[in-house]
mmCIF file of C-alpha atoms in Angstrom:
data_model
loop_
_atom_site.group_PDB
_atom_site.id
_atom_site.type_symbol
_atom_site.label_atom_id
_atom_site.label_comp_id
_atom_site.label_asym_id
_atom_site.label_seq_id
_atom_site.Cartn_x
_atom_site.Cartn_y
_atom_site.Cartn_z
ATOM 1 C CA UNK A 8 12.177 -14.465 26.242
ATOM 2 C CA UNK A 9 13.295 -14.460 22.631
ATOM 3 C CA UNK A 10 12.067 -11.701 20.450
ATOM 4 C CA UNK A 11 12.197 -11.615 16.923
ATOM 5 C CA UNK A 12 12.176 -8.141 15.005
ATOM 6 C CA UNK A 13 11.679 -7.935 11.205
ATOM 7 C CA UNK A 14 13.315 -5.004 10.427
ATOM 8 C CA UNK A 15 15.372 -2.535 8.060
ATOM 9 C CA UNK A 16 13.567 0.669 9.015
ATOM 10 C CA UNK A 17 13.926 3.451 10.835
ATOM 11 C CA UNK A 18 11.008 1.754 13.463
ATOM 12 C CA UNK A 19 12.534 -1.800 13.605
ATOM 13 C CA UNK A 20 15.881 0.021 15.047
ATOM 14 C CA UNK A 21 14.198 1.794 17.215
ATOM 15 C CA UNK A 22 12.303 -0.897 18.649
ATOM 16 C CA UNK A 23 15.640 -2.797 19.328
ATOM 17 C CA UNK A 24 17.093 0.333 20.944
ATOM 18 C CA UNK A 25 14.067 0.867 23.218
ATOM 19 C CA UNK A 26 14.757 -2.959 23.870
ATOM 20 C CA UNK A 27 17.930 -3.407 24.501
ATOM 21 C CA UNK A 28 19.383 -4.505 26.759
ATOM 22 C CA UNK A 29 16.573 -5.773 29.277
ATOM 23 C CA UNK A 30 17.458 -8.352 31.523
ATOM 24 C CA UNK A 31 16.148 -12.142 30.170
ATOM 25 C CA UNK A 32 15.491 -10.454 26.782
ATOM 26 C CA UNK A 33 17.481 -12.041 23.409
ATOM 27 C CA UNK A 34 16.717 -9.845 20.873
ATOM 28 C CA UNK A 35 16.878 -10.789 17.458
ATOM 29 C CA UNK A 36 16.753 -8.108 14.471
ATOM 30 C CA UNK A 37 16.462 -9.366 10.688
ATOM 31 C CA UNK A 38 17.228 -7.753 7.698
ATOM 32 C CA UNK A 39 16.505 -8.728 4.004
ATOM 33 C CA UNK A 40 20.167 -7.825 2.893
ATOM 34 C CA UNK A 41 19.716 -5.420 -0.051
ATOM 35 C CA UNK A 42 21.979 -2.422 1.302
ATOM 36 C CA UNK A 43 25.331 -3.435 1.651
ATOM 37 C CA UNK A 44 26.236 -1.119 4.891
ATOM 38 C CA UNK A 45 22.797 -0.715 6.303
ATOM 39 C CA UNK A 46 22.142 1.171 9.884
ATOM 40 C CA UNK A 47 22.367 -2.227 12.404
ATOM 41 C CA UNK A 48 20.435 -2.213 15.704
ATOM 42 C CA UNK A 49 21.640 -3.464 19.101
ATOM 43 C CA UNK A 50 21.263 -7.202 19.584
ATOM 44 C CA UNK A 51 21.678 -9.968 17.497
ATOM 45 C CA UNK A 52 21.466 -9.387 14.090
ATOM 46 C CA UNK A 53 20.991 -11.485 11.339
ATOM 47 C CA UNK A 54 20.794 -10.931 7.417
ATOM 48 C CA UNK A 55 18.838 -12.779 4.232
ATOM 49 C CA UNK A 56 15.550 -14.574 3.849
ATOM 50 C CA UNK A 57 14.345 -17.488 5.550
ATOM 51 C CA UNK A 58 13.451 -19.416 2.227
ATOM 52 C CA UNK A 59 9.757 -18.327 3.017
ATOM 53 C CA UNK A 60 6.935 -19.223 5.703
ATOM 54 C CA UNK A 61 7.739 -22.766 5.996
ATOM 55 C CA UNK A 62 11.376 -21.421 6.419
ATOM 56 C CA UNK A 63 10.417 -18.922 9.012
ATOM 57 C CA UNK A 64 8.329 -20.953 11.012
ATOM 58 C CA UNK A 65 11.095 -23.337 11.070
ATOM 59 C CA UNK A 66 13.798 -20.622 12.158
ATOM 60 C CA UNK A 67 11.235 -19.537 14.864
ATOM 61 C CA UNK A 68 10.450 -22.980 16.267
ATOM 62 C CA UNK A 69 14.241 -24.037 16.135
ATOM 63 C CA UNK A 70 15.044 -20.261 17.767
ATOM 64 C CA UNK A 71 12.428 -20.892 20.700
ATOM 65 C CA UNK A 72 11.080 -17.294 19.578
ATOM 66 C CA UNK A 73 8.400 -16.390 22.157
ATOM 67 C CA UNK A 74 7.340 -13.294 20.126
ATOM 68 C CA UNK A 75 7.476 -12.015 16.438
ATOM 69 C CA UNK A 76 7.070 -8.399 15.292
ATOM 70 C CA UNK A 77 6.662 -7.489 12.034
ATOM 71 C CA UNK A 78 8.331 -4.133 11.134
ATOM 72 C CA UNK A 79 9.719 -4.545 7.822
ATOM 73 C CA UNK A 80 8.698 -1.473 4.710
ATOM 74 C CA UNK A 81 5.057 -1.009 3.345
ATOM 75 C CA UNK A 82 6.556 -1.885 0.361
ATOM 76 C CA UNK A 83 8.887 -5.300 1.757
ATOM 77 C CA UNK A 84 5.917 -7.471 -0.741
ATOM 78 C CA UNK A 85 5.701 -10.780 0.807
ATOM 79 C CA UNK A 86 7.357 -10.901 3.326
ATOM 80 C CA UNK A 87 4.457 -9.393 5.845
ATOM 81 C CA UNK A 88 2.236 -12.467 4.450
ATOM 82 C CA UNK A 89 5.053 -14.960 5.454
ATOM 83 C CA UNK A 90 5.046 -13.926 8.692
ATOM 84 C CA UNK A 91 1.255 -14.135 9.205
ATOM 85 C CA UNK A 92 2.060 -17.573 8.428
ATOM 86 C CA UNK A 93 4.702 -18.615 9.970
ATOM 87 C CA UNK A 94 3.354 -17.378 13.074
ATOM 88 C CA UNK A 95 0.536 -19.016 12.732
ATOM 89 C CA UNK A 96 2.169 -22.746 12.105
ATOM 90 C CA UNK A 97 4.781 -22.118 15.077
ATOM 91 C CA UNK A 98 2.069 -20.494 17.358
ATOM 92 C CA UNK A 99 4.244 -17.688 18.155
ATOM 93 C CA UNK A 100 2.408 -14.046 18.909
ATOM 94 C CA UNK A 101 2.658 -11.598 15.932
ATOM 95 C CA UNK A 102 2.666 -7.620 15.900
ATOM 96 C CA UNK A 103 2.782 -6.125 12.818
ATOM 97 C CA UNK A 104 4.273 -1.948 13.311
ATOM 98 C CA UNK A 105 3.412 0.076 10.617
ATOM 99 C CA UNK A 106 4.028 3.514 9.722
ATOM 100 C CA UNK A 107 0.936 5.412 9.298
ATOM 101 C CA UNK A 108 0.806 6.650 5.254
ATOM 102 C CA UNK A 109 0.876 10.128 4.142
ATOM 103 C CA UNK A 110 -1.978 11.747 3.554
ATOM 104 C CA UNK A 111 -2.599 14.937 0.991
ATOM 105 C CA UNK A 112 -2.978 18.469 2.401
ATOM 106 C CA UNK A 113 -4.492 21.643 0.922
ATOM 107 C CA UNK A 114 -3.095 22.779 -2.246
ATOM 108 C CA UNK A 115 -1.084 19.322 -2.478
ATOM 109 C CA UNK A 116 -1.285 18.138 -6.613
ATOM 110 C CA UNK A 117 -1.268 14.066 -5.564
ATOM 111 C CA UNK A 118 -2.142 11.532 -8.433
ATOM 112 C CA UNK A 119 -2.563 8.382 -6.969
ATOM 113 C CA UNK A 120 -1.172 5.547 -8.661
ATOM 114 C CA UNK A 121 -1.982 1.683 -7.753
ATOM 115 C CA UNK A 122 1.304 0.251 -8.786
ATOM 116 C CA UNK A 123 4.525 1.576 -10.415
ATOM 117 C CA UNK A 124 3.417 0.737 -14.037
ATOM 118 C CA UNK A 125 0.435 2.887 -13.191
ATOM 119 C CA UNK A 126 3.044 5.471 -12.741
ATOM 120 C CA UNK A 127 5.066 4.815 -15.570
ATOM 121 C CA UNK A 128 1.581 4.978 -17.543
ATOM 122 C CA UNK A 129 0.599 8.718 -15.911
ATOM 123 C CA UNK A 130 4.119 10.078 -15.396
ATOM 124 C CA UNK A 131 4.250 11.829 -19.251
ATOM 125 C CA UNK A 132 1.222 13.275 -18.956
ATOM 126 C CA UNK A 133 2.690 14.898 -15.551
ATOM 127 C CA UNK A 134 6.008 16.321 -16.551
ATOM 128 C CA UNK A 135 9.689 15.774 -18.152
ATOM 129 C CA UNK A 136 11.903 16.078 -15.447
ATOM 130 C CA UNK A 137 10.778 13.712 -12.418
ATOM 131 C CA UNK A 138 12.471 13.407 -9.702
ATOM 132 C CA UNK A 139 12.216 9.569 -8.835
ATOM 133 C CA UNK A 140 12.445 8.466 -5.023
ATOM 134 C CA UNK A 141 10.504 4.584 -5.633
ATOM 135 C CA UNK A 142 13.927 2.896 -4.336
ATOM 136 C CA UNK A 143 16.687 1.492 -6.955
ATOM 137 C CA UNK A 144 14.411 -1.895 -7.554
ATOM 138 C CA UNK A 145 11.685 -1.044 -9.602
ATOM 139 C CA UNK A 146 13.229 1.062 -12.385
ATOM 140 C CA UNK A 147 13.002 -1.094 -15.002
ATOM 141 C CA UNK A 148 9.254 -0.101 -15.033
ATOM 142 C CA UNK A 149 10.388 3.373 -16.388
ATOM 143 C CA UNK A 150 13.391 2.020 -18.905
ATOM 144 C CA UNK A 151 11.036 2.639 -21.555
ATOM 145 C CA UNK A 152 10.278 5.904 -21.054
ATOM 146 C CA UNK A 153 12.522 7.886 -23.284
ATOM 147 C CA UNK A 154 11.513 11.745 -23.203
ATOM 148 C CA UNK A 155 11.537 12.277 -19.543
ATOM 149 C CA UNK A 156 14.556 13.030 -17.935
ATOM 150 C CA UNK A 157 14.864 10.992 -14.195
ATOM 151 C CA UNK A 158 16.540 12.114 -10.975
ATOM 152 C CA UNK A 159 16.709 8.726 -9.371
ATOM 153 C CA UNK A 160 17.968 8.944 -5.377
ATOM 154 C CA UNK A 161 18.476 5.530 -4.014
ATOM 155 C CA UNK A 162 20.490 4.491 -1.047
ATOM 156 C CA UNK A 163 22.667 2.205 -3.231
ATOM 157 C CA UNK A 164 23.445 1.961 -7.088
ATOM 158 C CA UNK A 165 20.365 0.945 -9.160
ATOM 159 C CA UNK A 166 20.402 -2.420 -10.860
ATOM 160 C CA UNK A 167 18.613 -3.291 -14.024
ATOM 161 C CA UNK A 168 17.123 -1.748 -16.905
ATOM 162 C CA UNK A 169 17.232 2.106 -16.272
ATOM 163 C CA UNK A 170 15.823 4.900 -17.913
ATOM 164 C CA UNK A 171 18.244 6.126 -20.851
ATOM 165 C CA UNK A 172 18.060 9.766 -19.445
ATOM 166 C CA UNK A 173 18.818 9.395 -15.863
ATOM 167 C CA UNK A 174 21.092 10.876 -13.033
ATOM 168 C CA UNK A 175 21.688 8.940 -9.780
ATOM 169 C CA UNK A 176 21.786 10.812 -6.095
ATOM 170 C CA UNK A 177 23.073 8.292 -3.539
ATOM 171 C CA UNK A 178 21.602 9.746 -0.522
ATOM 172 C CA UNK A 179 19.977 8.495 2.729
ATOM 173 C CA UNK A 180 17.407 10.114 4.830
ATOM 174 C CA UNK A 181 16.404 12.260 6.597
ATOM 175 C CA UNK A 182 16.095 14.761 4.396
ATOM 176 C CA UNK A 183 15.548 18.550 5.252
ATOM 177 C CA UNK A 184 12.686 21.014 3.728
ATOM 178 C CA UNK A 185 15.676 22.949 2.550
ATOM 179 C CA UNK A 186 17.652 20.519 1.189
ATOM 180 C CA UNK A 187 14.697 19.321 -0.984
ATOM 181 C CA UNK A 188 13.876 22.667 -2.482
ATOM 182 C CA UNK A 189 17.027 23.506 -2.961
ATOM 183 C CA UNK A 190 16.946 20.189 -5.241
ATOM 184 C CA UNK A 191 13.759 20.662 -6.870
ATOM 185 C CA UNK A 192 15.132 23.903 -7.900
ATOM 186 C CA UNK A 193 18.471 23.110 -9.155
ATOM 187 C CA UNK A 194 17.431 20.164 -10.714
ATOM 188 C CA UNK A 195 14.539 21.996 -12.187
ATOM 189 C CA UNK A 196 12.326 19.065 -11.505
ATOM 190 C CA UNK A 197 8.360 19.435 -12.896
ATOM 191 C CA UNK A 198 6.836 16.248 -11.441
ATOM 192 C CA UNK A 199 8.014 13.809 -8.588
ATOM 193 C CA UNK A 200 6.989 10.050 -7.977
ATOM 194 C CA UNK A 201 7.357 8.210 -4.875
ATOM 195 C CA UNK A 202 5.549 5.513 -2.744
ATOM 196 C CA UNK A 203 3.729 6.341 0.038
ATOM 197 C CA UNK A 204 6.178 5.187 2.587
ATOM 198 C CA UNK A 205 4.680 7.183 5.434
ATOM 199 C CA UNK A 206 6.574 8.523 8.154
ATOM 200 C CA UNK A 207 8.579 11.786 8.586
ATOM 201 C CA UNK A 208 12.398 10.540 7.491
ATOM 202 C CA UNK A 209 11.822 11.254 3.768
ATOM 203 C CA UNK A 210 8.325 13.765 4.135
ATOM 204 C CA UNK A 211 10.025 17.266 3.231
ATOM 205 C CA UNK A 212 9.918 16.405 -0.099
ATOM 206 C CA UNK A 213 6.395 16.351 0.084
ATOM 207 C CA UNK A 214 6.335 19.631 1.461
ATOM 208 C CA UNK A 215 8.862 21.414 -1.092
ATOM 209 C CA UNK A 216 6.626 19.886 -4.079
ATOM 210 C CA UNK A 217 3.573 21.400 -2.555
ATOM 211 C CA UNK A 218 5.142 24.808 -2.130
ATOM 212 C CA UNK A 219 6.819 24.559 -5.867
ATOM 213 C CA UNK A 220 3.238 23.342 -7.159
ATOM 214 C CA UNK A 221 4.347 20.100 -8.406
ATOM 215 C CA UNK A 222 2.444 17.168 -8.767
ATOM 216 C CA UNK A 223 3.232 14.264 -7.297
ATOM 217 C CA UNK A 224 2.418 10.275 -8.399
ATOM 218 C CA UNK A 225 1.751 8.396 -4.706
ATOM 219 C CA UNK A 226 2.293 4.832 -5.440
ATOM 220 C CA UNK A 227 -0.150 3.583 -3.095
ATOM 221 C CA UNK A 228 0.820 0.348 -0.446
ATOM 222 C CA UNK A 229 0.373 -3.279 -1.470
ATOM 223 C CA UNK A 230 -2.081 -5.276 0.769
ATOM 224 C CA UNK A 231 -1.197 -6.974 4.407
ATOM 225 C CA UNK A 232 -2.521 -9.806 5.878
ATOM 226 C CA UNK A 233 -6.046 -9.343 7.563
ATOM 227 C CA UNK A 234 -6.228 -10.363 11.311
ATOM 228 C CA UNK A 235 -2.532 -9.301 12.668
ATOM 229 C CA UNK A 236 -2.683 -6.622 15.751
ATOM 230 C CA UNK A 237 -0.929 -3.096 14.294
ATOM 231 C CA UNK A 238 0.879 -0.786 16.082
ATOM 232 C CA UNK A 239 1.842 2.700 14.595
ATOM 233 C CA UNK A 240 4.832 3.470 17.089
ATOM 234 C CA UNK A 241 7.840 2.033 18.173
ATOM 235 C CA UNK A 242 6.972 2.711 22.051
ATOM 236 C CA UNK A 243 3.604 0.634 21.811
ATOM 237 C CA UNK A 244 5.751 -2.322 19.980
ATOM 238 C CA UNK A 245 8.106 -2.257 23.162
ATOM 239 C CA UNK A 246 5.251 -2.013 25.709
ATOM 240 C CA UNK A 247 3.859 -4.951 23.780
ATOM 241 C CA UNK A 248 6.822 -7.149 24.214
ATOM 242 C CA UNK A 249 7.237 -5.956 27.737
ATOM 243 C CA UNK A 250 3.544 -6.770 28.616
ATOM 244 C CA UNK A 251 4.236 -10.480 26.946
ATOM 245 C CA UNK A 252 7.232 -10.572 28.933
ATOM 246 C CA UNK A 253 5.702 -9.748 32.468
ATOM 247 C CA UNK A 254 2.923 -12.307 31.552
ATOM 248 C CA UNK A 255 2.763 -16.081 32.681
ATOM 249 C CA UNK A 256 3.303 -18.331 31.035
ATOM 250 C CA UNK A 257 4.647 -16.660 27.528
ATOM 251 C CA UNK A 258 7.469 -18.766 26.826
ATOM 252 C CA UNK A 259 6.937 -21.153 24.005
ATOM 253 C CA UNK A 260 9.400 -23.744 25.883
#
């Protein structure tokens, strides 16, 4: 049985490792490319697009892929929508695993925002010194903002238009309660944007804005496809490749 994970999170890795190795089992994990040393997962790996749906369905009818899970970032765009798709033309099963969002608590300051020019539009009304955690894409939405001073942290160097007043942190998470008030603090940060990513990796800093009083822009997710059977865990991916597995008949020959 051939499995096919898109991946690049936290989840997709640890649906490989709860995978691998089984016996019969190839396990396939695919990543977009954009981080230059990213975290790989057991198995076969394989980086870059597949030049869309057609291209996908094509990989997974040339592959013989017998199952297809979706696990990519809330915020991947497209690709979720390709591989509705391209499942659909190769007739190959599709799970989509997805992280359940945040959601506000009492005495959290959240401003929700539909898209990261919404955020640009709100963020001076908000603050001057925003700490900036949207990902190193997306910041040429802010490059005209000149009066607020940004705190970008990115896994990798930014590319593009940039705000002119702007520090880079090149972290990865997790990140620790501590660690994010202590930056909050030194960086004497009055507003924070981010996308609502879900999950617990990058949280804390959540949790230190809420105790600082900050508000907080929540980019909120893009759209999925309608009709795809979610998952919120890694465990209930496996058990749903295992259960396709034990089943007869699976294999799409």
């Amino acid at each position: 049985m051939h499995v096919l994970i898109l991946g690049g999170t936290t989840e997709a890795r640890r649906v490989a490792e709860l995978l691998h190795p089984a016996p019969g089992l190839r396990l396939t994990s695919s990543l977009a490319g954009r981080v230059a040393s990213p975290r790989l997962p057991p198995g076969e790996v394989r980086v870059g697009g597949f030049g869309g749906s057609g291209g996908l369905a094509g990989w997974l009818r040339e592959q013989r892929v017998d199952a297809l899970i979706d696990a990519t970032h809330p915020f991947a765009g497209t690709i979720s929508f390709h591989a509705a798709e391209a499942a659909a033309m190769a007739h190959v099963p599709l799970l989509a695993l997805r992280r359940p969002g945040w959601v506000p608590g009492e005495g959290d300051d959240w401003h929700d925002a539909g898209s990261l020019e919404e955020a640009a539009r709100v963020l001076p009304m908000l603050g001057h010194r925003v700490f900036l955690t949207t990902g190193r894409m997306g910041l040429a939405v802010f490059s005209g903002l000149e009066t607020p001073w940004f705190l970008v942290r990115s896994v990798e160097p930014p590319e593009g238009p940039c705000p002119p007043r702007m520090e880079v942190l090149l972290d990865r998470g997790p990140f620790t309660l501590d660690g994010e008030r202590e930056l909050l603090r030194r960086h004497r940060i009055d507003v924070v944007v981010t996308k609502d990513s879900g999950g617990t990796a990058t949280a804390p800093k959540l949790t230190a804005a809420r105790e600082a009083g900050l508000p907080v822009v929540v980019v909120r997710r893009p759209s999925a496809p309608e009709g795809v059977p979610v998952v919120r865990d890694p465990d209930a991916a496996a058990e749903w490749v295992r259960g396709r597995a034990q089943s007869p008949g699976v294999h799409s020959g």
